[in-house]
Every structure is written in C-alpha cells, then in structure tokens.
Coordinates of C-alpha atoms in Angstrom, one line a residue:
M1 CA 13.7 -36.2 -15.6
T2 CA 12.6 -32.7 -15.6
A3 CA 9.1 -32.0 -13.9
E4 CA 6.0 -30.9 -15.5
F5 CA 4.4 -27.7 -15.0
H6 CA 0.7 -27.8 -13.7
T7 CA -0.1 -24.2 -12.3
I8 CA 0.9 -21.4 -14.4
G9 CA 1.1 -17.6 -13.7
L10 CA 0.2 -15.1 -16.8
I11 CA 2.3 -11.7 -16.5
G12 CA 2.5 -9.1 -19.2
K13 CA 2.7 -5.4 -20.2
P14 CA -0.6 -3.7 -19.0
H15 CA -2.4 -1.6 -21.8
H16 CA -0.8 -3.2 -24.9
Q17 CA -3.0 -4.4 -27.4
G18 CA -0.6 -6.9 -28.8
T19 CA 0.4 -8.1 -25.2
T20 CA -3.5 -8.4 -24.2
Q21 CA -4.1 -10.6 -27.4
T22 CA -1.4 -13.1 -26.8
L23 CA -2.4 -13.2 -22.9
K24 CA -6.0 -14.2 -24.0
R25 CA -4.6 -16.9 -26.4
L26 CA -2.4 -18.1 -23.7
M27 CA -5.2 -18.1 -20.9
H28 CA -7.7 -20.1 -23.2
W29 CA -5.3 -22.4 -24.6
L30 CA -3.8 -23.4 -21.1
Q31 CA -7.2 -23.9 -19.8
A32 CA -8.3 -26.0 -22.6
R33 CA -5.2 -28.1 -21.4
H34 CA -6.8 -28.3 -17.8
H35 CA -4.0 -26.2 -16.2
Q36 CA -4.7 -23.7 -13.3
V37 CA -4.1 -20.2 -14.4
L38 CA -3.3 -17.4 -12.2
V39 CA -3.2 -13.6 -14.1
E40 CA -1.2 -10.8 -12.6
E41 CA -3.7 -8.3 -11.3
R42 CA -2.2 -5.4 -13.4
V43 CA -3.5 -7.4 -16.6
A44 CA -6.4 -9.4 -15.3
T45 CA -9.0 -6.8 -15.8
E46 CA -8.3 -6.8 -19.5
L47 CA -8.7 -10.4 -20.1
G48 CA -12.4 -10.5 -19.4
Q49 CA -14.7 -12.8 -16.6
G50 CA -13.7 -15.6 -14.9
V51 CA -9.9 -14.7 -14.2
E52 CA -8.2 -15.3 -11.0
A53 CA -6.2 -12.3 -10.4
V54 CA -3.5 -12.2 -7.8
D55 CA -0.1 -10.2 -7.2
L56 CA 3.2 -11.1 -8.3
L57 CA 4.3 -12.4 -5.0
E58 CA 1.1 -14.9 -5.0
I59 CA 2.2 -16.0 -8.5
G60 CA 5.8 -16.7 -7.0
E61 CA 4.3 -18.6 -3.8
R62 CA 1.6 -20.8 -5.9
C63 CA 2.7 -21.3 -9.4
D64 CA 5.3 -23.9 -11.0
L65 CA 5.9 -21.7 -14.0
A66 CA 5.7 -17.9 -14.9
I67 CA 5.1 -16.6 -18.4
V68 CA 5.9 -13.2 -19.0
V69 CA 4.3 -11.6 -22.2
G70 CA 6.3 -8.6 -23.4
G71 CA 9.9 -7.5 -24.0
D72 CA 12.9 -7.9 -21.9
G73 CA 11.9 -4.8 -19.7
N74 CA 8.9 -6.8 -18.5
M75 CA 10.6 -9.8 -17.8
L76 CA 13.2 -7.9 -15.6
G77 CA 10.5 -6.2 -13.5
A78 CA 9.0 -9.7 -12.9
A79 CA 12.4 -11.3 -12.4
R80 CA 13.3 -9.0 -9.7
V81 CA 10.2 -10.3 -7.4
L82 CA 10.1 -13.9 -8.7
A83 CA 13.6 -14.8 -8.1
K84 CA 12.8 -15.0 -4.5
Y85 CA 10.6 -18.0 -5.3
D86 CA 11.7 -21.4 -7.2
I87 CA 9.6 -20.5 -9.9
G88 CA 10.5 -21.3 -13.4
V89 CA 10.1 -18.2 -15.7
I90 CA 9.7 -18.2 -19.5
G91 CA 9.0 -15.4 -21.8
V92 CA 7.0 -14.7 -25.0
N93 CA 8.5 -11.9 -27.0
R94 CA 6.1 -8.8 -27.6
G95 CA 9.3 -6.5 -27.3
H96 CA 12.0 -5.6 -29.6
L97 CA 15.2 -7.6 -29.1
G98 CA 14.0 -10.0 -26.5
F99 CA 17.1 -11.7 -25.4
L100 CA 15.3 -13.3 -22.4
T101 CA 11.9 -14.2 -24.3
D102 CA 12.4 -17.2 -26.2
L103 CA 8.7 -18.0 -27.5
P104 CA 7.1 -16.3 -30.7
P105 CA 3.9 -14.6 -29.9
D106 CA 2.0 -16.2 -33.1
A107 CA 3.3 -19.6 -32.8
F108 CA 4.2 -20.6 -29.0
E109 CA 1.9 -23.6 -28.9
E110 CA 4.3 -26.2 -29.8
S111 CA 7.3 -25.3 -28.1
L112 CA 5.1 -24.4 -24.7
S113 CA 3.5 -27.6 -25.0
K114 CA 6.5 -29.6 -24.9
V115 CA 7.9 -27.3 -21.9
L116 CA 4.7 -28.1 -20.1
K117 CA 5.4 -31.6 -20.4
G118 CA 8.7 -31.5 -19.0
E119 CA 10.9 -31.2 -22.2
Y120 CA 12.9 -28.1 -21.5
E121 CA 16.2 -26.7 -20.4
T122 CA 16.7 -24.8 -17.0
E123 CA 19.1 -21.9 -16.6
H124 CA 20.2 -19.9 -13.6
R125 CA 21.1 -16.4 -13.6
F126 CA 22.2 -14.6 -10.8
L127 CA 21.3 -10.9 -9.8
L128 CA 23.1 -7.8 -8.0
E129 CA 22.3 -6.1 -5.0
A130 CA 22.8 -2.3 -4.8
E131 CA 23.3 -0.7 -1.8
V132 CA 23.6 3.3 -1.4
H133 CA 25.5 4.2 2.1
R134 CA 25.5 7.6 3.8
H135 CA 27.8 8.4 6.7
G136 CA 28.2 4.9 7.6
E137 CA 24.3 4.2 7.4
L138 CA 22.4 2.1 4.7
K139 CA 20.0 4.4 3.1
A140 CA 18.4 2.4 0.3
S141 CA 18.8 -0.8 -1.7
N142 CA 17.4 -2.8 -4.4
T143 CA 18.1 -5.8 -6.9
A144 CA 19.1 -6.0 -10.5
V145 CA 18.9 -8.6 -13.0
N146 CA 20.9 -6.7 -15.6
E147 CA 22.9 -4.1 -14.2
A148 CA 23.3 -1.3 -11.5
V149 CA 24.4 2.1 -13.0
L150 CA 25.8 5.2 -11.3
H151 CA 24.8 8.3 -13.4
P152 CA 23.7 11.8 -12.8
G153 CA 20.1 11.8 -13.5
K154 CA 18.0 13.4 -16.3
I155 CA 20.8 15.5 -17.9
A156 CA 24.2 13.8 -18.9
H157 CA 27.2 15.6 -17.4
M158 CA 30.6 14.6 -15.9
I159 CA 30.7 13.3 -12.5
E160 CA 33.8 12.3 -10.2
Y161 CA 34.0 9.2 -8.2
E162 CA 36.4 6.5 -7.1
V163 CA 36.3 2.6 -7.7
Y164 CA 37.0 0.2 -5.4
I165 CA 37.2 -3.8 -5.9
D166 CA 37.1 -5.9 -2.6
D167 CA 38.4 -2.6 -0.5
Q168 CA 41.5 -2.1 -3.0
F169 CA 41.5 1.1 -4.5
M170 CA 41.3 0.8 -8.4
Y171 CA 40.9 4.2 -10.0
S172 CA 39.5 7.4 -9.7
Q173 CA 37.2 8.4 -12.8
R174 CA 35.6 11.5 -14.3
A175 CA 32.7 10.3 -16.5
D176 CA 29.3 10.3 -17.3
G177 CA 28.7 7.0 -15.1
M178 CA 29.6 4.0 -14.5
I179 CA 27.6 0.6 -15.2
V180 CA 28.1 -2.7 -13.3
S181 CA 26.7 -5.5 -15.1
T182 CA 26.0 -9.0 -14.8
P183 CA 26.5 -11.4 -18.1
T184 CA 22.7 -11.3 -18.4
G185 CA 22.9 -7.6 -18.8
S186 CA 26.1 -7.7 -20.9
T187 CA 24.0 -7.8 -24.0
A188 CA 21.9 -4.6 -22.6
Y189 CA 23.1 -1.3 -21.5
A190 CA 26.5 -2.5 -21.2
L191 CA 27.0 -3.5 -24.6
S192 CA 25.6 -0.1 -26.0
A193 CA 28.5 1.5 -24.0
G194 CA 31.3 -0.6 -25.4
G195 CA 31.3 -3.6 -22.8
A196 CA 32.1 -7.3 -23.9
I197 CA 29.4 -9.8 -24.2
L198 CA 29.9 -12.0 -21.0
T199 CA 28.1 -15.6 -21.9
P200 CA 25.7 -16.3 -19.3
N201 CA 27.3 -19.4 -17.4
L202 CA 30.3 -17.0 -16.4
E203 CA 30.8 -16.2 -12.7
A204 CA 31.9 -12.6 -13.6
L205 CA 30.8 -9.0 -13.5
I206 CA 31.7 -6.3 -16.0
L207 CA 32.4 -2.7 -15.2
V208 CA 31.9 -0.3 -17.9
P209 CA 32.6 3.6 -17.5
M210 CA 30.3 5.8 -19.5
F211 CA 31.9 8.1 -21.7
P212 CA 35.3 8.6 -19.5
H213 CA 37.2 11.7 -19.7
T214 CA 40.4 9.5 -20.6
L215 CA 41.6 7.5 -23.5
S216 CA 43.2 4.8 -21.4
C217 CA 40.0 3.6 -19.3
R218 CA 38.4 0.4 -20.6
P219 CA 35.8 -2.0 -19.4
I220 CA 37.2 -4.4 -17.0
V221 CA 35.7 -7.9 -15.9
V222 CA 36.0 -9.0 -12.4
D223 CA 34.8 -12.3 -10.5
A224 CA 31.3 -12.2 -9.4
K225 CA 32.5 -12.7 -5.9
S226 CA 34.0 -9.4 -5.7
T227 CA 32.3 -6.2 -3.9
I228 CA 32.5 -3.2 -5.7
K229 CA 32.4 0.3 -4.1
L230 CA 31.7 3.6 -5.9
V231 CA 32.5 6.5 -3.6
V232 CA 31.1 9.8 -5.1
S233 CA 33.2 12.9 -4.8
P234 CA 31.6 15.4 -2.1
D235 CA 32.7 18.1 -4.7
N236 CA 29.7 16.9 -6.9
G237 CA 27.5 19.6 -6.8
E238 CA 23.8 17.7 -6.8
T239 CA 22.1 14.8 -6.1
L240 CA 22.8 11.4 -8.5
E241 CA 21.1 8.1 -9.0
V242 CA 21.8 4.6 -9.2
G243 CA 19.6 2.8 -11.6
C244 CA 18.5 -0.9 -11.1
D245 CA 17.6 -2.4 -14.6
G246 CA 16.4 1.1 -15.8
H247 CA 13.1 0.5 -13.6
V248 CA 14.2 1.5 -10.1
T249 CA 16.3 4.5 -8.9
L250 CA 18.0 5.1 -5.7
A251 CA 19.1 8.8 -4.6
V252 CA 22.7 9.3 -4.0
M253 CA 24.1 12.3 -2.5
P254 CA 28.0 13.8 -2.8
G255 CA 30.0 11.6 -0.6
D256 CA 27.7 8.7 -0.7
E257 CA 29.2 5.0 -1.0
I258 CA 27.5 2.5 -3.4
I259 CA 28.0 -0.9 -2.8
I260 CA 27.1 -3.5 -5.5
R261 CA 27.6 -7.1 -5.0
R262 CA 26.0 -10.4 -6.0
N263 CA 22.8 -11.3 -4.5
T264 CA 23.8 -14.7 -2.9
S265 CA 20.0 -15.5 -1.7
E266 CA 18.2 -15.2 -4.9
Q267 CA 18.4 -16.2 -8.5
L268 CA 16.5 -16.2 -11.7
K269 CA 15.4 -19.5 -13.0
L270 CA 14.9 -19.1 -16.6
I271 CA 13.2 -22.1 -18.6
H272 CA 14.3 -22.6 -22.1
P273 CA 12.6 -24.9 -24.8
K274 CA 14.9 -28.0 -25.6
G275 CA 17.6 -27.1 -28.0
Y276 CA 18.2 -23.5 -26.8
N277 CA 21.3 -22.1 -27.9
Y278 CA 22.8 -19.1 -26.7
F279 CA 24.8 -18.0 -29.7
H280 CA 21.8 -18.7 -32.0
V281 CA 20.2 -15.9 -30.1
L282 CA 23.1 -13.6 -30.4
R283 CA 23.3 -14.4 -34.1
H284 CA 19.7 -13.6 -34.7
K285 CA 19.2 -10.7 -32.3
L286 CA 22.5 -8.9 -33.2
G287 CA 22.5 -9.6 -36.8
W288 CA 25.9 -11.5 -37.0
G289 CA 26.7 -13.3 -40.0
S290 CA 25.6 -17.0 -40.6
K291 CA 28.0 -19.6 -41.4
L292 CA 30.1 -19.5 -44.9
F293 CA 30.4 -23.2 -45.1

C-alpha cells in the first residue's frame, strides 16, 4: 500500500507566465483540499499573498511530495537538490518534450488527485558524480541526473583525451567532447549525439563521443558500477569544461583528470500516475509509429 501525500512543495520556472498560471491553479486546488503547501522562494512572490516561501532544501526536509512545473530542465535542477532527501517528485509539463514531467498543465486534477490519495507508481533513478582532479587534488565536483559532458566550452573544436574504465585504458580520442549519460539522460543530449536509448531500469551508463575524428568509434554501454576516467591531453591549449545536465559547469585545465561514477548516496524518487508506461512516453515524445494491428 503506497502512502498518501499531505505536505506539498511547489517548484517552477521563475518569470514564466504559463508556469505561474499553473502554479496558482495548483496552490489554490491543493489548499482547497486541505494540503499544507510550501512554495519555492524564487516563484513564491509571483503567487500573491499568503504564500509560505521556502528554499529547495526546506522543501526536501519538510514535504512528502514536490511538484515541479516546467520542462525537464526545471525538473533536473530540482532533482539534483531533492535527491538528497526521501521525497517524491512529480512534474507538470510546461516545457517541450518533457520526458520527466507526466502531468498536463490544463488537466492535472484527476491524475494528481489519485496520486495524492496513494494511487501512484514509484521509480528510482540514479545520479552521477563528476569530479575534476588536478595533480592528484580534487578541484571541483557536482552531481548530474542526465549526463556529465566534457567539452571545449562556448566554441566547438577538437580536443584530445584518453578514456579509462575501472583504471583500464579503453582508447584515446580526438573529438569535440565526450558524453557520459545515465539511462535517464539517454533520451536527452546523448540521443541527439547518436547514442542508444537505455530503459530506466538498466544499471548502466552510456559513453557517447561527440563528433569523433574517426569512423570506427561508436557509443559504448558499461556497467553502472564502473568508474570512468577521462584524462585531458596536456597539449590542449585552453581551459575546457565539464557540464552537469547543461546547468552546472566545472572548469578543466590541460592535463586534468575527470572522474565520473554513480552517486551511491543519492537517488531521485519519481512519482508516476498509475498506469505509467515508459514506451508510451517514447512513442508520444519521439513520434514513433503506433500499432498497425
């Protein structure tokens, strides 16, 4: 028997008219059903008077459920913080594709009502930890839900690096970068770069080189327990970056080592309405053909 939700946190994209409208509808609807509602402080001022404004950390500490209004980018930003807490997260899609946001903005009431009563499915997604090491010293780190990407920065150009899996040399590469993606991120940047789609239940990572200067290099899937090390050539003439979900960037110097591994202490707890089907999501979002018979 799944638990009911009582204290609800609302999170959304600031200064976005459609998101603000949906947040107001959600807040009034939830309050009318006698739920305690906390609103993330960046959007609270747009919802009028009588709003309890808190930061994301307090939502994680006090709420049973967080509702994120926006696209997958907003969901990813919230997820990197809320994964530290035992809180369910569900999304209302105000973005484009919205692989992580299940509820429609104009008709969320029926599905969300059932979810709040305990009629839902729970799915756990693991995160990545990306670290930058320089001369044996940890210089920077962050988490990612979708992917960690080594790239040149604002202007695309070829870089040189080596790839090690569990300290075993795999190959050296000349390319515009390297994407290391979770199954969650396999429908995001990695998909656009030619990677395979990994179903969310897989304990795996996919490595997708970006525009490699060879015809023989292909994406490769490895065990999620693997430790991936990217060693940047000391001959690269400028500062590079590691991007986490396209939101957080870590500076990388020539000769640095980037360690990417599964985050074993945090996970995202996604809440889906009953009847959620991943392949239905793929068909709908990617425009796959429907059944012929």
